[in-house]
PDB file of C-alpha atoms in Angstrom:
ATOM      1  CA  MET A  12      -3.611  -7.264  42.060  1.00  0.00           C
ATOM      2  CA  THR A  13      -4.557  -8.698  45.653  1.00  0.00           C
ATOM      3  CA  ASP A  14      -1.938  -9.302  48.659  1.00  0.00           C
ATOM      4  CA  PRO A  15       1.196 -11.577  47.014  1.00  0.00           C
ATOM      5  CA  SER A  16       1.106 -14.090  50.194  1.00  0.00           C
ATOM      6  CA  VAL A  17      -2.507 -15.221  48.937  1.00  0.00           C
ATOM      7  CA  VAL A  18      -1.973 -17.462  45.781  1.00  0.00           C
ATOM      8  CA  PRO A  19      -4.951 -17.336  44.113  1.00  0.00           C
ATOM      9  CA  ASP A  20      -6.870 -19.952  41.462  1.00  0.00           C
ATOM     10  CA  ASP A  21      -4.995 -20.870  38.986  1.00  0.00           C
ATOM     11  CA  HIS A  22      -7.325 -19.756  36.045  1.00  0.00           C
ATOM     12  CA  SER A  23      -8.447 -16.842  37.738  1.00  0.00           C
ATOM     13  CA  LEU A  24      -6.597 -13.494  35.872  1.00  0.00           C
ATOM     14  CA  ASP A  25      -4.626 -13.155  38.751  1.00  0.00           C
ATOM     15  CA  GLY A  26      -3.670 -16.499  39.367  1.00  0.00           C
ATOM     16  CA  LEU A  27      -2.970 -16.624  35.791  1.00  0.00           C
ATOM     17  CA  ARG A  28      -0.535 -13.050  36.013  1.00  0.00           C
ATOM     18  CA  GLN A  29       1.184 -14.780  38.789  1.00  0.00           C
ATOM     19  CA  ARG A  30       2.015 -17.983  36.781  1.00  0.00           C
ATOM     20  CA  LEU A  31       2.868 -15.663  33.642  1.00  0.00           C
ATOM     21  CA  SER A  32       5.490 -14.175  36.058  1.00  0.00           C
ATOM     22  CA  ARG A  33       7.019 -17.677  37.341  1.00  0.00           C
ATOM     23  CA  PHE A  34       7.646 -18.764  34.152  1.00  0.00           C
ATOM     24  CA  ALA A  35       8.928 -16.187  33.480  1.00  0.00           C
ATOM     25  CA  ALA A  36      11.219 -15.980  36.544  1.00  0.00           C
ATOM     26  CA  ALA A  37      12.094 -18.839  36.507  1.00  0.00           C
ATOM     27  CA  ARG A  38      13.557 -18.245  32.949  1.00  0.00           C
ATOM     28  CA  ASP A  39      15.253 -15.210  33.827  1.00  0.00           C
ATOM     29  CA  TRP A  40      13.284 -13.241  31.268  1.00  0.00           C
ATOM     30  CA  GLN A  41      12.380 -10.047  32.654  1.00  0.00           C
ATOM     31  CA  PRO A  42      15.123  -8.232  31.277  1.00  0.00           C
ATOM     32  CA  PHE A  43      13.165  -8.696  28.163  1.00  0.00           C
ATOM     33  CA  HIS A  44       9.747  -8.507  28.743  1.00  0.00           C
ATOM     34  CA  THR A  45       9.984  -4.576  28.707  1.00  0.00           C
ATOM     35  CA  PRO A  46       6.565  -2.775  27.207  1.00  0.00           C
ATOM     36  CA  LYS A  47       8.083  -2.767  23.943  1.00  0.00           C
ATOM     37  CA  ASN A  48       9.134  -5.965  24.057  1.00  0.00           C
ATOM     38  CA  LEU A  49       5.919  -7.274  25.257  1.00  0.00           C
ATOM     39  CA  ALA A  50       3.519  -4.662  22.923  1.00  0.00           C
ATOM     40  CA  ALA A  51       5.694  -6.478  19.752  1.00  0.00           C
ATOM     41  CA  ALA A  52       5.070 -10.145  20.881  1.00  0.00           C
ATOM     42  CA  LEU A  53       1.270  -9.355  21.298  1.00  0.00           C
ATOM     43  CA  SER A  54       1.330  -7.831  18.092  1.00  0.00           C
ATOM     44  CA  VAL A  55       2.794 -10.639  16.589  1.00  0.00           C
ATOM     45  CA  GLU A  56       0.340 -13.453  18.504  1.00  0.00           C
ATOM     46  CA  ALA A  57      -2.268 -11.163  17.236  1.00  0.00           C
ATOM     47  CA  GLY A  58      -1.004 -11.492  13.489  1.00  0.00           C
ATOM     48  CA  GLU A  59      -0.564 -14.992  13.672  1.00  0.00           C
ATOM     49  CA  LEU A  60      -4.033 -15.363  14.959  1.00  0.00           C
ATOM     50  CA  LEU A  61      -5.643 -13.150  11.994  1.00  0.00           C
ATOM     51  CA  GLU A  62      -3.154 -15.334   9.487  1.00  0.00           C
ATOM     52  CA  ILE A  63      -5.908 -18.608  10.417  1.00  0.00           C
ATOM     53  CA  PHE A  64      -8.425 -16.309   9.203  1.00  0.00           C
ATOM     54  CA  GLN A  65      -6.846 -14.336   6.435  1.00  0.00           C
ATOM     55  CA  TRP A  66      -8.208 -16.306   3.225  1.00  0.00           C
ATOM     56  CA  LEU A  67     -11.662 -17.799   4.287  1.00  0.00           C
ATOM     57  CA  THR A  68     -14.741 -16.707   3.225  1.00  0.00           C
ATOM     58  CA  PRO A  69     -16.992 -15.853   6.060  1.00  0.00           C
ATOM     59  CA  ASP A  70     -19.019 -18.376   6.083  1.00  0.00           C
ATOM     60  CA  GLN A  71     -15.608 -20.228   6.432  1.00  0.00           C
ATOM     61  CA  ALA A  72     -14.429 -18.320   9.160  1.00  0.00           C
ATOM     62  CA  GLU A  73     -17.970 -19.598  10.766  1.00  0.00           C
ATOM     63  CA  ALA A  74     -16.965 -22.460  10.698  1.00  0.00           C
ATOM     64  CA  VAL A  75     -13.023 -22.531  12.065  1.00  0.00           C
ATOM     65  CA  MET A  76     -13.803 -23.600  15.319  1.00  0.00           C
ATOM     66  CA  SER A  77     -15.327 -26.758  13.736  1.00  0.00           C
ATOM     67  CA  ASP A  78     -12.316 -28.303  12.600  1.00  0.00           C
ATOM     68  CA  PRO A  79     -10.634 -29.816  15.841  1.00  0.00           C
ATOM     69  CA  ASP A  80      -6.991 -29.110  14.252  1.00  0.00           C
ATOM     70  CA  THR A  81      -8.196 -25.116  13.555  1.00  0.00           C
ATOM     71  CA  ALA A  82      -9.879 -24.669  16.294  1.00  0.00           C
ATOM     72  CA  HIS A  83      -6.629 -26.277  18.670  1.00  0.00           C
ATOM     73  CA  ARG A  84      -4.400 -23.488  16.449  1.00  0.00           C
ATOM     74  CA  VAL A  85      -7.101 -21.059  17.174  1.00  0.00           C
ATOM     75  CA  ARG A  86      -7.118 -21.416  20.922  1.00  0.00           C
ATOM     76  CA  ASP A  87      -2.807 -21.345  21.100  1.00  0.00           C
ATOM     77  CA  GLU A  88      -3.514 -17.367  19.566  1.00  0.00           C
ATOM     78  CA  VAL A  89      -5.403 -17.140  21.891  1.00  0.00           C
ATOM     79  CA  ALA A  90      -3.584 -18.295  24.472  1.00  0.00           C
ATOM     80  CA  ASP A  91      -0.743 -16.487  22.838  1.00  0.00           C
ATOM     81  CA  VAL A  92      -2.632 -12.686  22.898  1.00  0.00           C
ATOM     82  CA  LEU A  93      -3.971 -13.313  26.786  1.00  0.00           C
ATOM     83  CA  ALA A  94      -0.402 -14.292  27.927  1.00  0.00           C
ATOM     84  CA  TYR A  95       1.419 -10.987  26.120  1.00  0.00           C
ATOM     85  CA  LEU A  96      -1.430  -8.632  27.197  1.00  0.00           C
ATOM     86  CA  LEU A  97      -1.526 -10.079  31.259  1.00  0.00           C
ATOM     87  CA  GLN A  98       2.996  -9.461  30.809  1.00  0.00           C
ATOM     88  CA  PHE A  99       2.182  -6.705  29.607  1.00  0.00           C
ATOM     89  CA  CYS A 100       0.034  -5.469  31.955  1.00  0.00           C
ATOM     90  CA  THR A 101       1.629  -6.582  34.753  1.00  0.00           C
ATOM     91  CA  VAL A 102       4.865  -4.674  33.742  1.00  0.00           C
ATOM     92  CA  THR A 103       3.038  -1.207  33.292  1.00  0.00           C
ATOM     93  CA  GLY A 104       0.949  -1.867  36.370  1.00  0.00           C
ATOM     94  CA  VAL A 105      -2.357  -1.381  33.824  1.00  0.00           C
ATOM     95  CA  ASP A 106      -5.253  -3.616  35.824  1.00  0.00           C
ATOM     96  CA  PRO A 107      -7.014  -4.482  32.200  1.00  0.00           C
ATOM     97  CA  LEU A 108     -10.707  -5.435  33.618  1.00  0.00           C
ATOM     98  CA  ALA A 109     -10.993  -2.202  35.286  1.00  0.00           C
ATOM     99  CA  ALA A 110      -9.215  -0.472  31.596  1.00  0.00           C
ATOM    100  CA  LEU A 111     -11.930  -2.381  30.142  1.00  0.00           C
ATOM    101  CA  ALA A 112     -14.507  -1.241  32.571  1.00  0.00           C
ATOM    102  CA  ALA A 113     -13.758   2.481  31.880  1.00  0.00           C
ATOM    103  CA  LYS A 114     -13.216   1.806  27.498  1.00  0.00           C
ATOM    104  CA  ILE A 115     -16.886   0.688  28.048  1.00  0.00           C
ATOM    105  CA  ASP A 116     -17.619   3.129  29.872  1.00  0.00           C
ATOM    106  CA  ARG A 117     -16.398   6.171  27.668  1.00  0.00           C
ATOM    107  CA  ASN A 118     -17.665   4.401  24.460  1.00  0.00           C
ATOM    108  CA  GLU A 119     -21.529   4.011  26.124  1.00  0.00           C
ATOM    109  CA  LEU A 120     -21.442   7.981  26.114  1.00  0.00           C
ATOM    110  CA  ARG A 121     -19.414   8.831  22.905  1.00  0.00           C
ATOM    111  CA  PHE A 122     -22.012   5.959  21.256  1.00  0.00           C
ATOM    112  CA  PRO A 123     -25.135   5.961  22.406  1.00  0.00           C
ATOM    113  CA  ALA A 124     -27.672   2.744  20.990  1.00  0.00           C
ATOM    114  CA  PRO A 125     -29.940   4.050  18.361  1.00  0.00           C
ATOM    115  CA  GLY A 126     -33.630   5.456  19.202  1.00  0.00           C
ATOM    116  CA  ARG A 127     -32.508   6.654  22.724  1.00  0.00           C
ATOM    117  CA  PRO A 128     -32.750  10.131  23.419  1.00  0.00           C
ATOM    118  CA  ASP A 129     -29.249  10.661  23.374  1.00  0.00           C
ATOM    119  CA  GLY A 130     -28.765   8.322  20.283  1.00  0.00           C
ATOM    120  CA  PRO A 131     -27.707   9.395  16.681  1.00  0.00           C
ATOM    121  CA  ARG A 132     -30.979  10.490  14.765  1.00  0.00           C
ATOM    122  CA  LYS A 133     -30.956  10.436  10.662  1.00  0.00           C
ATOM    123  CA  SER A 134     -31.146  14.231  11.183  1.00  0.00           C
ATOM    124  CA  ASP A 135     -27.708  13.861  12.719  1.00  0.00           C
ATOM    125  CA  GLY A 136     -26.958  11.964   9.238  1.00  0.00           C
ATOM    126  CA  LEU A 137     -25.056   8.772  11.330  1.00  0.00           C
ATOM    127  CA  ILE A 138     -27.566   6.311  10.447  1.00  0.00           C
ATOM    128  CA  GLY A 139     -28.888   5.676   7.226  1.00  0.00           C
TER     129      GLY A 139
END
């Protein structure tokens, strides 16, 4: 994170992390914000997002954001998932953007694009 004396834009990643920290601190929730509890809460919220789509056909799932009530539920669950993920990252010291960049780097090496010299070939049995 950046210098704590600098107040970032509340819509930036750091700004949102700081708002979440202040929100929890104002309610004395820090003792409950352990990595285990936050990981569990993150899983629950991801499940609530999945629940919206659980019995939808692919076409219905594609159209879910066209219904204002359902779109509102999706946005709320996305916000809950992101909030718990950011709080988890704060308490564990994980930089989520650096973690994502490193993971993409590793995946680019593990899964080269087809047709590239370093990509899978039909003879590898990896592609149809």
